[in-house]
């Protein structure tokens, strides 16, 4: 819940947990805010696993770490980076596995989940879907009024995901609520000659 005690409805403050999935470093960042108002970083970090452990144990470590973040920060929604093809298949597999764990952990809690592509995040945060990491990082610092960019990059990427969802997701939630409140649409056909 946001510091003002409000939740997701009516354009009020929303708390989003951004997750940048990775098998070695899974970035996590919590942001409070709403569209048109300043955003605030609540917490940022990474859930780390050792490459010397079997993959199954690493996934359990990620699951426990994400559960702890959700329990501590009680987000209104979770934003996860959508896995996209890279040249290294082993990197894709680990990222996809960590992403699946993030989705399961959030779904088990009944939290709304959104997946954003890297280009969507870049466009939302910097205004350029092809921005490089340095440009996105500089905007994360500026948007959240931070003294410096959190490290490692996975942590900063998680904050960028959370920012994206606050700006895009909360607007979509308000639209969905307005449609639901309006009730079913009735179509009237008028015959003219």
PDB file of N, CA and C in Angstrom, residues 133-170:
ATOM      1  N   UNK A 133      20.928   1.552 -22.149  1.00  0.00           N
ATOM      2  CA  UNK A 133      20.811   1.399 -20.687  1.00  0.00           C
ATOM      3  C   UNK A 133      21.169   2.685 -19.941  1.00  0.00           C
ATOM      4  N   UNK A 134      22.163   3.409 -20.436  1.00  0.00           N
ATOM      5  CA  UNK A 134      22.581   4.643 -19.772  1.00  0.00           C
ATOM      6  C   UNK A 134      21.458   5.682 -19.796  1.00  0.00           C
ATOM      7  N   UNK A 135      20.772   5.817 -20.939  1.00  0.00           N
ATOM      8  CA  UNK A 135      19.663   6.775 -21.033  1.00  0.00           C
ATOM      9  C   UNK A 135      18.522   6.386 -20.100  1.00  0.00           C
ATOM     10  N   UNK A 136      18.175   5.111 -20.089  1.00  0.00           N
ATOM     11  CA  UNK A 136      17.091   4.645 -19.217  1.00  0.00           C
ATOM     12  C   UNK A 136      17.492   4.847 -17.760  1.00  0.00           C
ATOM     13  N   UNK A 137      18.724   4.496 -17.424  1.00  0.00           N
ATOM     14  CA  UNK A 137      19.207   4.675 -16.058  1.00  0.00           C
ATOM     15  C   UNK A 137      19.161   6.128 -15.610  1.00  0.00           C
ATOM     16  N   UNK A 138      19.571   7.027 -16.488  1.00  0.00           N
ATOM     17  CA  UNK A 138      19.538   8.458 -16.149  1.00  0.00           C
ATOM     18  C   UNK A 138      18.112   8.925 -15.894  1.00  0.00           C
ATOM     19  N   UNK A 139      17.160   8.410 -16.666  1.00  0.00           N
ATOM     20  CA  UNK A 139      15.763   8.793 -16.458  1.00  0.00           C
ATOM     21  C   UNK A 139      15.193   8.194 -15.183  1.00  0.00           C
ATOM     22  N   UNK A 140      15.594   6.976 -14.833  1.00  0.00           N
ATOM     23  CA  UNK A 140      15.146   6.372 -13.570  1.00  0.00           C
ATOM     24  C   UNK A 140      15.601   7.244 -12.408  1.00  0.00           C
ATOM     25  N   UNK A 141      16.863   7.686 -12.445  1.00  0.00           N
ATOM     26  CA  UNK A 141      17.395   8.569 -11.400  1.00  0.00           C
ATOM     27  C   UNK A 141      16.587   9.858 -11.328  1.00  0.00           C
ATOM     28  N   UNK A 142      16.314  10.428 -12.483  1.00  0.00           N
ATOM     29  CA  UNK A 142      15.581  11.701 -12.534  1.00  0.00           C
ATOM     30  C   UNK A 142      14.128  11.546 -12.073  1.00  0.00           C
ATOM     31  N   UNK A 143      13.443  10.540 -12.595  1.00  0.00           N
ATOM     32  CA  UNK A 143      12.021  10.330 -12.270  1.00  0.00           C
ATOM     33  C   UNK A 143      11.828  10.077 -10.782  1.00  0.00           C
ATOM     34  N   UNK A 144      12.719   9.261 -10.212  1.00  0.00           N
ATOM     35  CA  UNK A 144      12.576   8.899  -8.791  1.00  0.00           C
ATOM     36  C   UNK A 144      13.373   9.821  -7.865  1.00  0.00           C
ATOM     37  N   UNK A 145      14.031  10.836  -8.446  1.00  0.00           N
ATOM     38  CA  UNK A 145      14.812  11.802  -7.669  1.00  0.00           C
ATOM     39  C   UNK A 145      15.821  11.088  -6.745  1.00  0.00           C
ATOM     40  N   UNK A 146      16.622  10.206  -7.347  1.00  0.00           N
ATOM     41  CA  UNK A 146      17.614   9.434  -6.602  1.00  0.00           C
ATOM     42  C   UNK A 146      18.975  10.118  -6.683  1.00  0.00           C
ATOM     43  N   UNK A 147      19.802   9.953  -5.664  1.00  0.00           N
ATOM     44  CA  UNK A 147      21.140  10.551  -5.719  1.00  0.00           C
ATOM     45  C   UNK A 147      22.039   9.866  -6.748  1.00  0.00           C
ATOM     46  N   UNK A 148      21.811   8.567  -6.993  1.00  0.00           N
ATOM     47  CA  UNK A 148      22.578   7.813  -7.982  1.00  0.00           C
ATOM     48  C   UNK A 148      21.780   6.604  -8.434  1.00  0.00           C
ATOM     49  N   UNK A 149      22.209   6.005  -9.528  1.00  0.00           N
ATOM     50  CA  UNK A 149      21.527   4.844 -10.079  1.00  0.00           C
ATOM     51  C   UNK A 149      21.819   3.615  -9.226  1.00  0.00           C
ATOM     52  N   UNK A 150      20.782   2.907  -8.793  1.00  0.00           N
ATOM     53  CA  UNK A 150      21.019   1.676  -8.026  1.00  0.00           C
ATOM     54  C   UNK A 150      21.807   0.660  -8.854  1.00  0.00           C
ATOM     55  N   UNK A 151      22.630  -0.106  -8.200  1.00  0.00           N
ATOM     56  CA  UNK A 151      23.416  -1.148  -8.846  1.00  0.00           C
ATOM     57  C   UNK A 151      23.133  -2.468  -8.172  1.00  0.00           C
ATOM     58  N   UNK A 152      23.227  -3.566  -8.899  1.00  0.00           N
ATOM     59  CA  UNK A 152      23.593  -3.704 -10.298  1.00  0.00           C
ATOM     60  C   UNK A 152      22.466  -3.245 -11.227  1.00  0.00           C
ATOM     61  N   UNK A 153      22.736  -3.344 -12.527  1.00  0.00           N
ATOM     62  CA  UNK A 153      21.781  -2.875 -13.532  1.00  0.00           C
ATOM     63  C   UNK A 153      20.424  -3.567 -13.416  1.00  0.00           C
ATOM     64  N   UNK A 154      20.405  -4.808 -12.942  1.00  0.00           N
ATOM     65  CA  UNK A 154      19.146  -5.545 -12.802  1.00  0.00           C
ATOM     66  C   UNK A 154      18.196  -4.822 -11.840  1.00  0.00           C
ATOM     67  N   UNK A 155      18.748  -4.226 -10.794  1.00  0.00           N
ATOM     68  CA  UNK A 155      17.937  -3.494  -9.816  1.00  0.00           C
ATOM     69  C   UNK A 155      17.340  -2.244 -10.452  1.00  0.00           C
ATOM     70  N   UNK A 156      18.160  -1.510 -11.196  1.00  0.00           N
ATOM     71  CA  UNK A 156      17.671  -0.306 -11.879  1.00  0.00           C
ATOM     72  C   UNK A 156      16.617  -0.674 -12.924  1.00  0.00           C
ATOM     73  N   UNK A 157      16.824  -1.785 -13.622  1.00  0.00           N
ATOM     74  CA  UNK A 157      15.843  -2.237 -14.617  1.00  0.00           C
ATOM     75  C   UNK A 157      14.505  -2.571 -13.955  1.00  0.00           C
ATOM     76  N   UNK A 158      14.545  -3.142 -12.757  1.00  0.00           N
ATOM     77  CA  UNK A 158      13.307  -3.456 -12.035  1.00  0.00           C
ATOM     78  C   UNK A 158      12.546  -2.178 -11.683  1.00  0.00           C
ATOM     79  N   UNK A 159      13.269  -1.128 -11.311  1.00  0.00           N
ATOM     80  CA  UNK A 159      12.613   0.160 -11.038  1.00  0.00           C
ATOM     81  C   UNK A 159      11.977   0.719 -12.311  1.00  0.00           C
ATOM     82  N   UNK A 160      12.669   0.585 -13.439  1.00  0.00           N
ATOM     83  CA  UNK A 160      12.118   1.066 -14.712  1.00  0.00           C
ATOM     84  C   UNK A 160      10.831   0.314 -15.059  1.00  0.00           C
ATOM     85  N   UNK A 161      10.787  -0.976 -14.779  1.00  0.00           N
ATOM     86  CA  UNK A 161       9.566  -1.763 -15.000  1.00  0.00           C
ATOM     87  C   UNK A 161       8.433  -1.257 -14.113  1.00  0.00           C
ATOM     88  N   UNK A 162       8.735  -0.993 -12.852  1.00  0.00           N
ATOM     89  CA  UNK A 162       7.708  -0.505 -11.931  1.00  0.00           C
ATOM     90  C   UNK A 162       7.192   0.862 -12.372  1.00  0.00           C
ATOM     91  N   UNK A 163       8.083   1.752 -12.787  1.00  0.00           N
ATOM     92  CA  UNK A 163       7.681   3.073 -13.285  1.00  0.00           C
ATOM     93  C   UNK A 163       6.747   2.911 -14.480  1.00  0.00           C
ATOM     94  N   UNK A 164       7.150   2.063 -15.413  1.00  0.00           N
ATOM     95  CA  UNK A 164       6.338   1.818 -16.611  1.00  0.00           C
ATOM     96  C   UNK A 164       4.943   1.373 -16.230  1.00  0.00           C
ATOM     97  N   UNK A 165       4.855   0.462 -15.275  1.00  0.00           N
ATOM     98  CA  UNK A 165       3.533  -0.039 -14.912  1.00  0.00           C
ATOM     99  C   UNK A 165       2.694   0.997 -14.172  1.00  0.00           C
ATOM    100  N   UNK A 166       3.313   1.796 -13.333  1.00  0.00           N
ATOM    101  CA  UNK A 166       2.545   2.859 -12.671  1.00  0.00           C
ATOM    102  C   UNK A 166       1.921   3.758 -13.726  1.00  0.00           C
ATOM    103  N   UNK A 167       2.720   4.155 -14.703  1.00  0.00           N
ATOM    104  CA  UNK A 167       2.237   5.080 -15.728  1.00  0.00           C
ATOM    105  C   UNK A 167       1.272   4.428 -16.704  1.00  0.00           C
ATOM    106  N   UNK A 168       1.559   3.208 -17.124  1.00  0.00           N
ATOM    107  CA  UNK A 168       0.704   2.541 -18.117  1.00  0.00           C
ATOM    108  C   UNK A 168      -0.390   1.716 -17.459  1.00  0.00           C
ATOM    109  N   UNK A 169      -0.029   0.960 -16.444  1.00  0.00           N
ATOM    110  CA  UNK A 169      -0.966   0.037 -15.814  1.00  0.00           C
ATOM    111  C   UNK A 169      -2.066   0.716 -15.026  1.00  0.00           C
ATOM    112  N   UNK A 170      -1.722   1.770 -14.281  1.00  0.00           N
ATOM    113  CA  UNK A 170      -2.757   2.424 -13.485  1.00  0.00           C
ATOM    114  C   UNK A 170      -3.740   3.157 -14.384  1.00  0.00           C
TER     115      UNK A 170
END
